[in-house]
Amino acid sequence: DADVPRPLTEAERWIQLREDVADCRRCRLSQTRTHTVFGRGTPQQARWLLIGEAPGAEEDRRGEAFVGQAGRLLDAMLDAAGIDPDAEVFIANVLKCRPPGNRNPERDEVAACEPFLHEQIRLVKPDCILLLGRFAAQSVLQSDLQIGRLRNKLHHITLDDRQVPVVVTYHPAYLLRNQQDKLKAWEDLCLALATVTEAAGE
Ligand code: URA
């Protein structure tokens, strides 16, 4: 039927999504942001999807995810785990715009931005999702529990009939202030790594 538009290809859906995020006016953060931050990495070959909270000052200025101090710690941790952040990972945030003064995301802002994150999850089709911090964990797992109750165990979400392993850990910005919890974050990363290695039959 010529009247029925053909569904978009995945490549077209990425382009559409990037445009929708760049033009977004769904919440008040669009009035104070400098740039939207879509995410970084190579979605086509990413086995990992990492999800943080929201852009900080540096990310807002540059329009790129996790390029400040927290991002440098995150890249160092991935590197130590043998994961190439430039090749195997896509890194996104719950919010695509910076909350003023880095305040916490509001519930309605998370709700307004969630469809973008969900489409990113569907398109990346990761082998494992690593949730960084409370806001990513609570949003993706639809939970009210604190990080201490959610980390160090394997969760799953269902994505297009596929079970995707999900691991929760501390946010790298938190780890910069709480060095004593770095070892726990390392354990979480190893847990996530084990699920991916297992899935690949390595
Ligand atoms: N913190 C986040 O959660 N995301 C970023 O992109 C940078 C800092």
Short mmCIF file of C-alpha atoms and ligand atoms in Angstrom, two decimals:
data_model
loop_
_atom_site.label_atom_id
_atom_site.label_comp_id
_atom_site.label_asym_id
_atom_site.label_seq_id
_atom_site.Cartn_x
_atom_site.Cartn_y
_atom_site.Cartn_z
CA ASP A 1 0.00 0.00 0.00
CA ALA A 2 1.69 3.19 -1.15
CA ASP A 3 -0.06 5.22 1.57
CA VAL A 4 1.58 3.33 4.40
CA PRO A 5 4.98 4.88 5.12
CA ARG A 6 7.74 2.31 5.34
CA PRO A 7 9.27 1.98 8.80
CA LEU A 8 12.50 3.90 9.32
CA THR A 9 15.75 1.94 9.15
CA GLU A 10 17.89 1.91 12.28
CA ALA A 11 20.32 4.38 10.73
CA GLU A 12 17.39 6.71 10.00
CA ARG A 13 16.08 6.30 13.54
CA TRP A 14 19.49 7.41 14.93
CA ILE A 15 19.47 10.49 12.74
CA GLN A 16 15.89 11.27 13.75
CA LEU A 17 16.69 10.78 17.41
CA ARG A 18 19.72 13.07 17.25
CA GLU A 19 17.62 15.76 15.61
CA ASP A 20 14.80 15.37 18.12
CA VAL A 21 17.23 15.70 21.04
CA ALA A 22 18.99 18.71 19.50
CA ASP A 23 15.67 20.51 18.99
CA CYS A 24 14.04 19.40 22.25
CA ARG A 25 11.85 21.85 24.19
CA ARG A 26 10.04 19.28 26.31
CA CYS A 27 11.11 20.71 29.65
CA ARG A 28 12.48 23.82 31.35
CA LEU A 29 16.10 22.67 31.00
CA SER A 30 15.98 23.66 27.33
CA GLN A 31 15.91 27.30 28.47
CA THR A 32 19.14 27.14 30.46
CA ARG A 33 21.29 24.65 28.53
CA THR A 34 24.12 25.69 26.23
CA HIS A 35 24.15 22.41 24.29
CA THR A 36 22.17 19.20 24.42
CA VAL A 37 24.36 16.15 25.09
CA PHE A 38 23.29 13.14 23.05
CA GLY A 39 25.98 10.66 24.10
CA ARG A 40 29.34 9.46 22.88
CA GLY A 41 30.71 6.25 21.40
CA THR A 42 30.10 4.04 18.43
CA PRO A 43 26.54 2.77 18.70
CA GLN A 44 26.85 0.27 15.83
CA GLN A 45 29.50 -1.82 17.56
CA ALA A 46 28.90 -1.00 21.22
CA ARG A 47 28.41 -4.05 23.41
CA TRP A 48 28.15 -1.77 26.41
CA LEU A 49 25.68 0.95 27.18
CA LEU A 50 26.64 3.16 30.11
CA ILE A 51 24.06 5.55 31.46
CA GLY A 52 24.92 8.50 33.70
CA GLU A 53 22.81 11.24 35.20
CA ALA A 54 23.02 14.50 33.28
CA PRO A 55 25.58 16.74 31.59
CA GLY A 56 27.78 18.80 33.91
CA ALA A 57 29.28 22.21 33.17
CA GLU A 58 31.99 20.92 30.84
CA GLU A 59 29.59 18.63 28.96
CA ASP A 60 27.06 21.46 28.57
CA ARG A 61 29.78 23.71 27.18
CA ARG A 62 31.07 21.11 24.69
CA GLY A 63 27.92 19.16 23.90
CA GLU A 64 29.66 15.85 24.69
CA ALA A 65 29.01 13.25 27.38
CA PHE A 66 31.42 12.59 30.24
CA VAL A 67 34.27 14.82 29.07
CA GLY A 68 34.95 16.41 32.48
CA GLN A 69 36.68 15.04 35.56
CA ALA A 70 34.09 12.29 36.17
CA GLY A 71 34.45 11.21 32.56
CA ARG A 72 38.21 10.90 32.90
CA LEU A 73 37.78 8.61 35.91
CA LEU A 74 35.20 6.58 34.01
CA ASP A 75 37.49 6.17 30.99
CA ALA A 76 40.35 5.13 33.29
CA MET A 77 38.16 2.47 34.93
CA LEU A 78 37.00 1.13 31.55
CA ASP A 79 40.57 1.11 30.32
CA ALA A 80 41.71 -0.82 33.42
CA ALA A 81 38.95 -3.36 32.72
CA GLY A 82 40.21 -3.80 29.16
CA ILE A 83 37.23 -2.04 27.61
CA ASP A 84 38.01 0.50 24.89
CA PRO A 85 35.72 3.46 25.57
CA ASP A 86 36.11 4.69 21.99
CA ALA A 87 35.17 1.41 20.33
CA GLU A 88 32.99 -0.85 22.45
CA VAL A 89 30.90 1.55 24.48
CA PHE A 90 28.09 4.01 24.07
CA ILE A 91 27.78 6.47 26.94
CA ALA A 92 24.55 8.39 27.46
CA ASN A 93 22.74 10.18 30.25
CA VAL A 94 19.25 10.10 31.71
CA LEU A 95 18.96 13.83 30.98
CA LYS A 96 20.24 15.31 27.75
CA CYS A 97 20.44 18.83 29.22
CA ARG A 98 22.32 20.18 32.22
CA PRO A 99 20.31 21.07 35.30
CA PRO A 100 21.38 24.57 36.42
CA GLY A 101 24.21 24.44 38.94
CA ASN A 102 24.26 20.63 38.60
CA ARG A 103 21.20 20.28 40.84
CA ASN A 104 19.47 16.89 40.89
CA PRO A 105 17.11 16.05 38.04
CA GLU A 106 13.43 16.66 38.77
CA ARG A 107 10.95 13.84 38.25
CA ASP A 108 9.13 15.60 35.40
CA GLU A 109 12.45 16.30 33.64
CA VAL A 110 13.36 12.60 33.80
CA ALA A 111 9.91 11.67 32.49
CA ALA A 112 10.17 14.16 29.62
CA CYS A 113 13.59 12.84 28.59
CA GLU A 114 12.95 9.11 29.09
CA PRO A 115 11.63 8.36 25.58
CA PHE A 116 15.01 9.49 24.17
CA LEU A 117 16.90 7.15 26.48
CA HIS A 118 14.58 4.26 25.71
CA GLU A 119 15.10 4.71 21.98
CA GLN A 120 18.88 4.79 22.57
CA ILE A 121 18.64 1.52 24.50
CA ARG A 122 16.59 -0.09 21.71
CA LEU A 123 19.00 1.09 19.01
CA VAL A 124 22.29 0.24 20.73
CA LYS A 125 21.00 -3.25 21.63
CA PRO A 126 23.77 -3.64 24.21
CA ASP A 127 24.98 -6.93 25.66
CA CYS A 128 25.12 -5.22 29.04
CA ILE A 129 23.89 -1.96 30.55
CA LEU A 130 25.88 -0.31 33.33
CA LEU A 131 23.89 2.25 35.31
CA LEU A 132 25.96 4.97 36.94
CA GLY A 133 24.39 6.38 40.06
CA ARG A 134 20.97 6.70 41.60
CA PHE A 135 19.11 8.53 38.85
CA ALA A 136 20.09 6.12 36.09
CA ALA A 137 19.38 3.13 38.33
CA GLN A 138 16.02 4.35 39.52
CA SER A 139 14.87 5.42 36.07
CA VAL A 140 15.91 2.34 34.10
CA LEU A 141 14.98 -0.21 36.79
CA GLN A 142 11.90 1.74 37.91
CA SER A 143 12.98 1.38 41.49
CA ASP A 144 13.05 3.64 44.54
CA LEU A 145 15.89 1.77 46.21
CA GLN A 146 19.22 3.39 47.00
CA ILE A 147 22.43 2.43 45.19
CA GLY A 148 23.65 0.34 48.11
CA ARG A 149 20.62 -1.93 47.65
CA LEU A 150 20.85 -2.14 43.86
CA ARG A 151 24.56 -2.58 43.21
CA ASN A 152 26.59 -5.79 43.30
CA LYS A 153 23.86 -7.90 41.71
CA LEU A 154 22.56 -8.76 38.28
CA HIS A 155 19.29 -7.20 37.11
CA HIS A 156 17.59 -7.63 33.74
CA ILE A 157 15.38 -5.52 31.57
CA THR A 158 13.38 -6.86 28.65
CA LEU A 159 14.13 -5.21 25.36
CA ASP A 160 12.25 -6.28 22.23
CA ASP A 161 11.75 -9.77 23.73
CA ARG A 162 15.41 -10.00 24.72
CA GLN A 163 16.68 -10.08 28.31
CA VAL A 164 19.49 -7.57 28.77
CA PRO A 165 21.72 -7.85 31.85
CA VAL A 166 21.90 -4.66 33.90
CA VAL A 167 24.43 -3.79 36.59
CA VAL A 168 24.23 -0.77 38.89
CA THR A 169 27.23 1.03 40.33
CA TYR A 170 28.28 4.31 41.87
CA HIS A 171 28.47 7.42 39.75
CA PRO A 172 32.09 8.41 38.95
CA ALA A 173 31.49 11.94 40.30
CA TYR A 174 30.51 10.32 43.61
CA LEU A 175 33.67 8.19 43.50
CA LEU A 176 35.81 11.31 43.10
CA ARG A 177 34.50 12.45 46.49
CA ASN A 178 34.31 8.99 48.08
CA GLN A 179 37.49 7.18 47.13
CA GLN A 180 36.77 4.45 49.68
CA ASP A 181 33.97 3.12 47.45
CA LYS A 182 36.16 2.75 44.34
CA LEU A 183 36.81 -0.92 45.11
CA LYS A 184 33.08 -1.62 45.20
CA ALA A 185 32.65 0.09 41.83
CA TRP A 186 35.46 -2.05 40.49
CA GLU A 187 33.64 -5.18 41.71
CA ASP A 188 30.47 -4.03 39.93
CA LEU A 189 32.42 -3.47 36.72
CA CYS A 190 33.88 -6.97 36.98
CA LEU A 191 30.39 -8.41 37.46
CA ALA A 192 29.20 -6.60 34.33
CA LEU A 193 32.29 -7.76 32.44
CA ALA A 194 31.59 -11.38 33.41
CA THR A 195 28.04 -11.21 31.97
CA VAL A 196 29.30 -9.91 28.64
CA THR A 197 32.11 -12.45 28.44
CA GLU A 198 29.62 -15.20 29.21
CA ALA A 199 27.12 -13.96 26.60
CA ALA A 200 29.85 -13.95 23.96
CA GLY A 201 30.87 -17.49 24.94
CA GLU A 202 34.43 -16.31 25.48
N1 URA B 1 28.02 13.30 34.90
C1 URA B 1 27.08 12.62 34.22
O1 URA B 1 26.21 11.96 34.77
N2 URA B 1 27.10 12.71 32.89
C2 URA B 1 28.00 13.39 32.22
O2 URA B 1 27.95 13.40 30.99
C3 URA B 1 28.99 14.07 32.97
C4 URA B 1 28.97 14.01 34.31
#
